[in-house]
Amino acid sequence: MPRGSAPSIRMVAARAGVSIATVSNVLNGKASVAVDVAERVRAAIRELGYVRDVNAARLRAKKATLAAVVVPDLANPMFAAFVSVLEHEARGDGFDLAVLSSRNDPAEEAHRLASLRAWRPAGLIVIPCDGALVGRLPADHALPTVVADRLPDEGRFDLVAVDNGPVCAAMAGHLREAGARSCLVIGSSLRIANIAERWDGFQGAAGPLRAEMLEVGFDAGSVTRRLRPRLSERRPDALFALDHPSSLASFQLIGAMGLAIPRDIAFASFDEMDWMRLVTPPLTAVLQPVEAMAKAAWARLRARLDGDESPTGAIRLPCTLTPRASTRIPSGAIPR
């Protein structure tokens, strides 16, 4: 074999002493091949280190069995969990899944969406950086597309997301009943429709609870820089973080500042993660139905791939609020 060249199916056939068609039948798991012949082919594959070219096989069969998903950040546990469920659902239907991350960068997102065409996927599921998705799609974008989690700027795509407003209204009511008189609500950016919906839901139900919104950016350093002065100068009774990165960074900052939860400040989070149940005190949090959202997104895309031409629509899934000790404000603990 020439140095640097990959073994081919023709070389496997020659090593096993069979036809290329027989090797192909073994690779495709067809039962028509005799057991001893199939084992000879597999031995040749192992000896040569042959790896099947899946893309070439798809093109020869003229059948697309690849789908793609673009997410803002795979370091975010919520997005990673979404992809994990989506991959399982896709494999169950005989599809591979190409996973791409935009790293919360609109320019990178546009690049990823454009480069997808080289993969020739059958369809696309995308969690956009923000609402301005349509302008980042290639002008000739014609793939069946489902938008998940974050709301797009146009209704031309199917949407699967959570119902952000009602559960945040419930959180406002919970904090009022817990005894909080003021609450600082923090989130990455109000340019993201999800964050705006959560803030609107909370603010609309705050009533006598004094609510203030602070945009803190997308990384831990930005959260710390913007939040520390606010907590130092005029600390609220409660803090409600509208996304997981903001929750984690603000929780760490509160500890670094020597503040006790909930004695010095009550704390609640929108995105519930495992660690929030394990810390002391465990955190009041909103659980998003990530598994159900991923399954619904795949089901909607699969329906489109199977020829469903019905009008696009939106699926909104309910979230669950679980009060825990982090918002159990001791009587008279935060008079300021």
Short mmCIF file of C-alpha atoms in Angstrom, two decimals:
data_model
loop_
_atom_site.label_atom_id
_atom_site.label_comp_id
_atom_site.label_asym_id
_atom_site.label_seq_id
_atom_site.Cartn_x
_atom_site.Cartn_y
_atom_site.Cartn_z
CA MET A 1 0.00 0.00 0.00
CA PRO A 2 1.45 3.45 -0.90
CA ARG A 3 2.63 5.44 2.13
CA GLY A 4 -0.17 7.67 3.50
CA SER A 5 -2.94 6.07 1.40
CA ALA A 6 -6.00 4.56 3.06
CA PRO A 7 -6.94 0.93 2.38
CA SER A 8 -9.81 0.60 -0.10
CA ILE A 9 -12.72 -1.80 -0.41
CA ARG A 10 -10.98 -3.19 -3.52
CA MET A 11 -7.92 -4.06 -1.40
CA VAL A 12 -10.13 -5.78 1.19
CA ALA A 13 -11.75 -7.85 -1.56
CA ALA A 14 -8.35 -8.86 -2.95
CA ARG A 15 -7.03 -9.83 0.52
CA ALA A 16 -10.12 -11.92 1.27
CA GLY A 17 -10.27 -13.42 -2.22
CA VAL A 18 -13.85 -12.28 -2.85
CA SER A 19 -15.65 -9.75 -5.00
CA ILE A 20 -16.21 -6.10 -4.03
CA ALA A 21 -19.95 -6.83 -3.95
CA THR A 22 -19.35 -9.52 -1.31
CA VAL A 23 -17.38 -7.10 0.86
CA SER A 24 -20.19 -4.58 0.49
CA ASN A 25 -22.74 -7.19 1.54
CA VAL A 26 -20.71 -8.00 4.66
CA LEU A 27 -20.38 -4.32 5.55
CA ASN A 28 -24.15 -3.90 5.16
CA GLY A 29 -24.88 -6.94 7.34
CA LYS A 30 -26.62 -8.96 4.63
CA ALA A 31 -27.29 -12.58 5.60
CA SER A 32 -26.72 -13.89 2.05
CA VAL A 33 -22.96 -14.21 2.64
CA ALA A 34 -21.71 -17.58 3.93
CA VAL A 35 -20.43 -17.47 7.51
CA ASP A 36 -16.87 -18.55 6.63
CA VAL A 37 -16.66 -16.03 3.76
CA ALA A 38 -17.97 -13.22 5.99
CA GLU A 39 -15.36 -14.03 8.63
CA ARG A 40 -12.61 -13.99 5.96
CA VAL A 41 -13.79 -10.53 4.87
CA ARG A 42 -13.85 -9.24 8.46
CA ALA A 43 -10.34 -10.59 9.03
CA ALA A 44 -9.11 -8.72 5.93
CA ILE A 45 -10.78 -5.54 7.18
CA ARG A 46 -9.00 -5.88 10.54
CA GLU A 47 -5.62 -6.67 8.98
CA LEU A 48 -5.76 -3.74 6.56
CA GLY A 49 -7.37 -1.28 9.00
CA TYR A 50 -10.09 -0.52 6.47
CA VAL A 51 -12.62 2.17 7.50
CA ARG A 52 -15.79 2.49 5.47
CA ASP A 53 -16.39 5.85 3.74
CA VAL A 54 -19.92 6.51 5.00
CA ASN A 55 -20.38 9.69 2.97
CA ALA A 56 -19.43 7.91 -0.25
CA ALA A 57 -21.84 5.09 0.58
CA ARG A 58 -24.63 7.59 1.10
CA LEU A 59 -23.93 9.25 -2.23
CA ARG A 60 -23.85 5.92 -4.08
CA ALA A 61 -27.17 4.96 -2.50
CA LYS A 62 -28.57 8.42 -3.24
CA LYS A 63 -29.95 8.41 0.28
CA ALA A 64 -29.22 11.09 2.88
CA THR A 65 -29.03 9.56 6.37
CA LEU A 66 -27.24 12.47 7.99
CA ALA A 67 -28.86 15.27 9.96
CA ALA A 68 -27.16 18.25 11.57
CA VAL A 69 -27.57 20.24 14.75
CA VAL A 70 -26.02 23.63 15.52
CA VAL A 71 -25.95 24.80 19.15
CA PRO A 72 -24.52 27.94 20.78
CA ASP A 73 -22.15 26.26 23.23
CA LEU A 74 -21.46 22.59 23.97
CA ALA A 75 -19.89 23.56 27.30
CA ASN A 76 -23.38 24.50 28.51
CA PRO A 77 -24.82 21.34 30.16
CA MET A 78 -28.31 22.13 28.88
CA PHE A 79 -27.19 22.17 25.24
CA ALA A 80 -24.99 19.09 25.74
CA ALA A 81 -27.97 17.19 27.21
CA PHE A 82 -30.14 18.31 24.29
CA VAL A 83 -27.61 17.00 21.76
CA SER A 84 -27.22 13.71 23.64
CA VAL A 85 -30.96 12.98 23.49
CA LEU A 86 -31.17 14.18 19.89
CA GLU A 87 -28.34 11.89 18.84
CA HIS A 88 -30.08 8.91 20.46
CA GLU A 89 -33.35 9.69 18.68
CA ALA A 90 -31.60 10.15 15.33
CA ARG A 91 -29.70 6.88 15.60
CA GLY A 92 -32.93 5.09 16.44
CA ASP A 93 -34.24 6.25 13.06
CA GLY A 94 -31.07 5.26 11.19
CA PHE A 95 -29.54 8.76 11.02
CA ASP A 96 -26.11 9.98 11.99
CA LEU A 97 -25.91 13.43 13.55
CA ALA A 98 -23.32 16.10 12.72
CA VAL A 99 -22.91 18.36 15.76
CA LEU A 100 -21.55 21.90 15.38
CA SER A 101 -21.12 24.69 17.92
CA SER A 102 -21.27 28.41 17.15
CA ARG A 103 -19.61 29.35 20.49
CA ASN A 104 -22.26 32.07 21.00
CA ASP A 105 -20.70 34.00 18.12
CA PRO A 106 -23.11 35.22 15.38
CA ALA A 107 -20.32 35.29 12.77
CA GLU A 108 -19.29 31.74 13.67
CA GLU A 109 -22.93 30.67 13.52
CA ALA A 110 -23.27 32.08 9.99
CA HIS A 111 -20.07 30.27 8.97
CA ARG A 112 -21.28 26.97 10.43
CA LEU A 113 -24.65 27.24 8.73
CA ALA A 114 -22.97 27.93 5.38
CA SER A 115 -20.43 25.12 5.74
CA LEU A 116 -23.15 22.57 6.44
CA ARG A 117 -23.92 22.27 2.74
CA ALA A 118 -20.67 20.37 2.19
CA TRP A 119 -21.98 17.64 4.53
CA ARG A 120 -25.19 17.27 2.49
CA PRO A 121 -27.43 16.67 5.53
CA ALA A 122 -31.06 15.77 5.03
CA GLY A 123 -32.23 18.29 7.62
CA LEU A 124 -31.18 20.70 10.34
CA ILE A 125 -32.04 21.45 13.96
CA VAL A 126 -30.61 24.71 15.27
CA ILE A 127 -30.54 26.48 18.61
CA PRO A 128 -29.59 29.98 17.42
CA CYS A 129 -27.27 32.41 19.20
CA ASP A 130 -30.11 34.92 19.34
CA GLY A 131 -33.25 35.85 17.44
CA ALA A 132 -31.44 37.07 14.30
CA LEU A 133 -31.22 33.64 12.68
CA VAL A 134 -32.67 34.25 9.23
CA GLY A 135 -30.00 36.78 8.22
CA ARG A 136 -27.27 34.23 8.97
CA LEU A 137 -28.69 31.49 6.79
CA PRO A 138 -27.34 31.11 3.23
CA ALA A 139 -29.62 32.83 0.73
CA ASP A 140 -30.42 29.50 -0.91
CA HIS A 141 -31.10 27.66 2.37
CA ALA A 142 -33.70 25.00 1.57
CA LEU A 143 -33.04 22.29 4.17
CA PRO A 144 -35.97 21.17 6.31
CA THR A 145 -35.19 23.09 9.51
CA VAL A 146 -36.48 23.02 13.07
CA VAL A 147 -35.54 25.75 15.54
CA ALA A 148 -35.30 24.68 19.18
CA ASP A 149 -35.13 26.46 22.53
CA ARG A 150 -34.38 30.01 21.39
CA LEU A 151 -37.01 31.92 19.43
CA PRO A 152 -36.17 32.90 15.82
CA ASP A 153 -36.92 36.25 14.23
CA GLU A 154 -39.35 34.79 11.69
CA GLY A 155 -42.02 32.13 11.81
CA ARG A 156 -40.88 30.31 8.66
CA PHE A 157 -39.51 27.38 10.66
CA ASP A 158 -41.04 24.88 13.05
CA LEU A 159 -40.24 25.80 16.65
CA VAL A 160 -39.90 23.63 19.75
CA ALA A 161 -39.28 25.63 22.92
CA VAL A 162 -40.37 26.00 26.54
CA ASP A 163 -43.08 28.28 27.88
CA ASN A 164 -40.82 30.79 29.64
CA GLY A 165 -43.30 33.35 30.98
CA PRO A 166 -45.66 31.41 33.28
CA VAL A 167 -42.97 29.67 35.31
CA CYS A 168 -41.08 32.95 35.83
CA ALA A 169 -44.32 34.56 37.00
CA ALA A 170 -44.62 31.67 39.46
CA MET A 171 -41.06 32.38 40.64
CA ALA A 172 -41.96 36.02 41.34
CA GLY A 173 -44.91 34.86 43.41
CA HIS A 174 -42.75 32.37 45.29
CA LEU A 175 -40.16 34.98 46.22
CA ARG A 176 -42.86 37.38 47.41
CA GLU A 177 -44.36 34.68 49.60
CA ALA A 178 -40.89 33.83 50.93
CA GLY A 179 -40.57 37.40 52.23
CA ALA A 180 -38.36 39.04 49.62
CA ARG A 181 -39.10 42.70 48.96
CA SER A 182 -36.54 43.23 46.17
CA CYS A 183 -35.06 40.95 43.55
CA LEU A 184 -32.21 41.41 41.10
CA VAL A 185 -32.86 39.35 37.95
CA ILE A 186 -29.76 38.58 35.88
CA GLY A 187 -29.28 37.01 32.46
CA SER A 188 -26.87 36.94 29.55
CA SER A 189 -28.68 39.33 27.18
CA LEU A 190 -32.20 40.57 26.52
CA ARG A 191 -31.41 40.19 22.80
CA ILE A 192 -32.10 36.50 23.35
CA ALA A 193 -35.87 36.14 23.18
CA ASN A 194 -35.89 33.44 25.88
CA ILE A 195 -34.24 35.77 28.37
CA ALA A 196 -36.61 38.58 27.43
CA GLU A 197 -39.64 36.29 27.88
CA ARG A 198 -38.41 35.15 31.29
CA TRP A 199 -37.85 38.73 32.42
CA ASP A 200 -41.25 39.82 31.11
CA GLY A 201 -42.96 36.94 32.91
CA PHE A 202 -41.21 37.73 36.19
CA GLN A 203 -41.67 41.49 35.97
CA GLY A 204 -45.33 41.18 35.04
CA ALA A 205 -46.08 39.17 38.17
CA ALA A 206 -43.72 40.95 40.58
CA GLY A 207 -46.39 43.22 42.09
CA PRO A 208 -44.97 44.84 45.24
CA LEU A 209 -41.68 42.93 44.79
CA ARG A 210 -39.17 45.48 43.44
CA ALA A 211 -37.65 43.81 40.40
CA GLU A 212 -34.60 44.99 38.45
CA MET A 213 -32.96 43.41 35.39
CA LEU A 214 -29.17 43.28 34.87
CA GLU A 215 -27.64 41.90 31.66
CA VAL A 216 -24.37 40.20 32.60
CA GLY A 217 -23.00 38.76 29.35
CA PHE A 218 -22.07 35.23 28.34
CA ASP A 219 -18.97 34.28 30.32
CA ALA A 220 -18.07 33.99 33.99
CA GLY A 221 -15.67 36.94 33.92
CA SER A 222 -18.34 39.23 32.51
CA VAL A 223 -20.87 38.09 35.11
CA THR A 224 -18.42 38.82 37.91
CA ARG A 225 -17.42 42.24 36.59
CA ARG A 226 -20.99 43.42 36.17
CA LEU A 227 -22.56 41.79 39.21
CA ARG A 228 -20.00 42.37 41.98
CA PRO A 229 -20.43 46.19 42.12
CA ARG A 230 -24.19 45.83 42.22
CA LEU A 231 -24.13 43.36 45.12
CA SER A 232 -21.59 45.49 46.98
CA GLU A 233 -23.43 48.78 46.64
CA ARG A 234 -27.08 47.85 46.97
CA ARG A 235 -27.71 44.21 47.73
CA PRO A 236 -31.23 42.94 46.97
CA ASP A 237 -33.15 40.45 49.10
CA ALA A 238 -33.06 37.88 46.30
CA LEU A 239 -31.23 37.08 43.08
CA PHE A 240 -32.84 35.14 40.22
CA ALA A 241 -30.56 33.99 37.39
CA LEU A 242 -32.26 33.36 34.04
CA ASP A 243 -29.73 30.94 32.50
CA HIS A 244 -27.21 28.38 33.69
CA PRO A 245 -23.93 30.25 33.00
CA SER A 246 -25.27 33.26 34.93
CA SER A 247 -26.45 30.97 37.75
CA LEU A 248 -23.11 29.22 38.18
CA ALA A 249 -20.99 32.39 37.99
CA SER A 250 -23.22 34.38 40.35
CA PHE A 251 -23.42 31.51 42.86
CA GLN A 252 -19.62 31.35 42.93
CA LEU A 253 -19.38 35.13 43.30
CA ILE A 254 -21.79 35.16 46.23
CA GLY A 255 -19.59 32.61 48.01
CA ALA A 256 -16.41 34.56 47.17
CA MET A 257 -17.98 37.70 48.66
CA GLY A 258 -18.62 35.87 51.92
CA LEU A 259 -22.42 36.10 51.65
CA ALA A 260 -24.61 33.33 53.01
CA ILE A 261 -27.62 31.93 51.14
CA PRO A 262 -30.41 32.58 52.05
CA ARG A 263 -29.48 34.60 55.17
CA ASP A 264 -27.80 37.43 53.26
CA ILE A 265 -29.41 36.89 49.87
CA ALA A 266 -31.96 34.39 48.57
CA PHE A 267 -30.96 32.64 45.36
CA ALA A 268 -32.90 30.99 42.53
CA SER A 269 -32.04 29.75 39.05
CA PHE A 270 -33.98 29.17 35.85
CA ASP A 271 -31.91 26.25 34.52
CA GLU A 272 -31.83 23.41 37.04
CA MET A 273 -28.67 21.28 36.95
CA ASP A 274 -27.57 18.36 39.13
CA TRP A 275 -25.14 20.47 41.17
CA MET A 276 -27.96 22.73 42.36
CA ARG A 277 -29.48 19.87 44.32
CA LEU A 278 -26.13 18.88 45.84
CA VAL A 279 -24.90 22.21 47.26
CA THR A 280 -25.84 23.51 50.71
CA PRO A 281 -28.43 24.86 50.77
CA PRO A 282 -29.95 23.21 47.68
CA LEU A 283 -31.15 25.78 45.19
CA THR A 284 -34.67 26.76 44.18
CA ALA A 285 -34.71 26.20 40.43
CA VAL A 286 -36.77 25.91 37.27
CA LEU A 287 -36.34 22.63 35.42
CA GLN A 288 -36.58 22.74 31.63
CA PRO A 289 -37.92 19.59 29.90
CA VAL A 290 -34.75 19.19 27.82
CA GLU A 291 -35.34 15.53 26.93
CA ALA A 292 -38.91 16.20 25.80
CA MET A 293 -37.77 19.24 23.81
CA ALA A 294 -35.09 17.23 21.97
CA LYS A 295 -37.49 14.39 21.23
CA ALA A 296 -40.14 16.80 19.95
CA ALA A 297 -37.58 18.61 17.76
CA TRP A 298 -36.43 15.35 16.19
CA ALA A 299 -40.02 14.15 15.67
CA ARG A 300 -40.89 17.41 13.90
CA LEU A 301 -37.80 17.23 11.66
CA ARG A 302 -38.41 13.56 10.88
CA ALA A 303 -41.99 14.37 9.89
CA ARG A 304 -40.69 17.00 7.46
CA LEU A 305 -38.17 14.54 6.03
CA ASP A 306 -41.00 12.07 5.52
CA GLY A 307 -42.89 14.60 3.41
CA ASP A 308 -45.09 16.50 5.89
CA GLU A 309 -45.94 19.78 4.15
CA SER A 310 -48.33 21.18 6.76
CA PRO A 311 -47.86 24.83 7.86
CA THR A 312 -45.04 25.49 10.30
CA GLY A 313 -46.01 25.67 13.94
CA ALA A 314 -44.71 26.13 17.47
CA ILE A 315 -44.63 23.63 20.32
CA ARG A 316 -44.25 25.17 23.78
CA LEU A 317 -43.47 22.83 26.69
CA PRO A 318 -44.15 23.66 30.36
CA CYS A 319 -41.33 24.04 32.91
CA THR A 320 -41.33 22.98 36.58
CA LEU A 321 -40.49 25.23 39.54
CA THR A 322 -39.09 23.43 42.60
CA PRO A 323 -38.72 25.60 45.75
CA ARG A 324 -35.80 24.60 47.96
CA ALA A 325 -33.91 25.96 50.97
CA SER A 326 -32.03 28.68 49.04
CA THR A 327 -35.17 30.85 49.06
CA ARG A 328 -36.33 29.91 52.54
CA ILE A 329 -35.63 33.34 54.00
CA PRO A 330 -35.37 33.26 57.81
CA SER A 331 -37.72 35.75 59.49
CA GLY A 332 -35.95 39.11 59.81
CA ALA A 333 -32.80 37.80 58.14
CA ILE A 334 -32.45 40.46 55.43
CA PRO A 335 -33.73 43.79 56.80
CA ARG A 336 -31.63 46.46 55.08
#
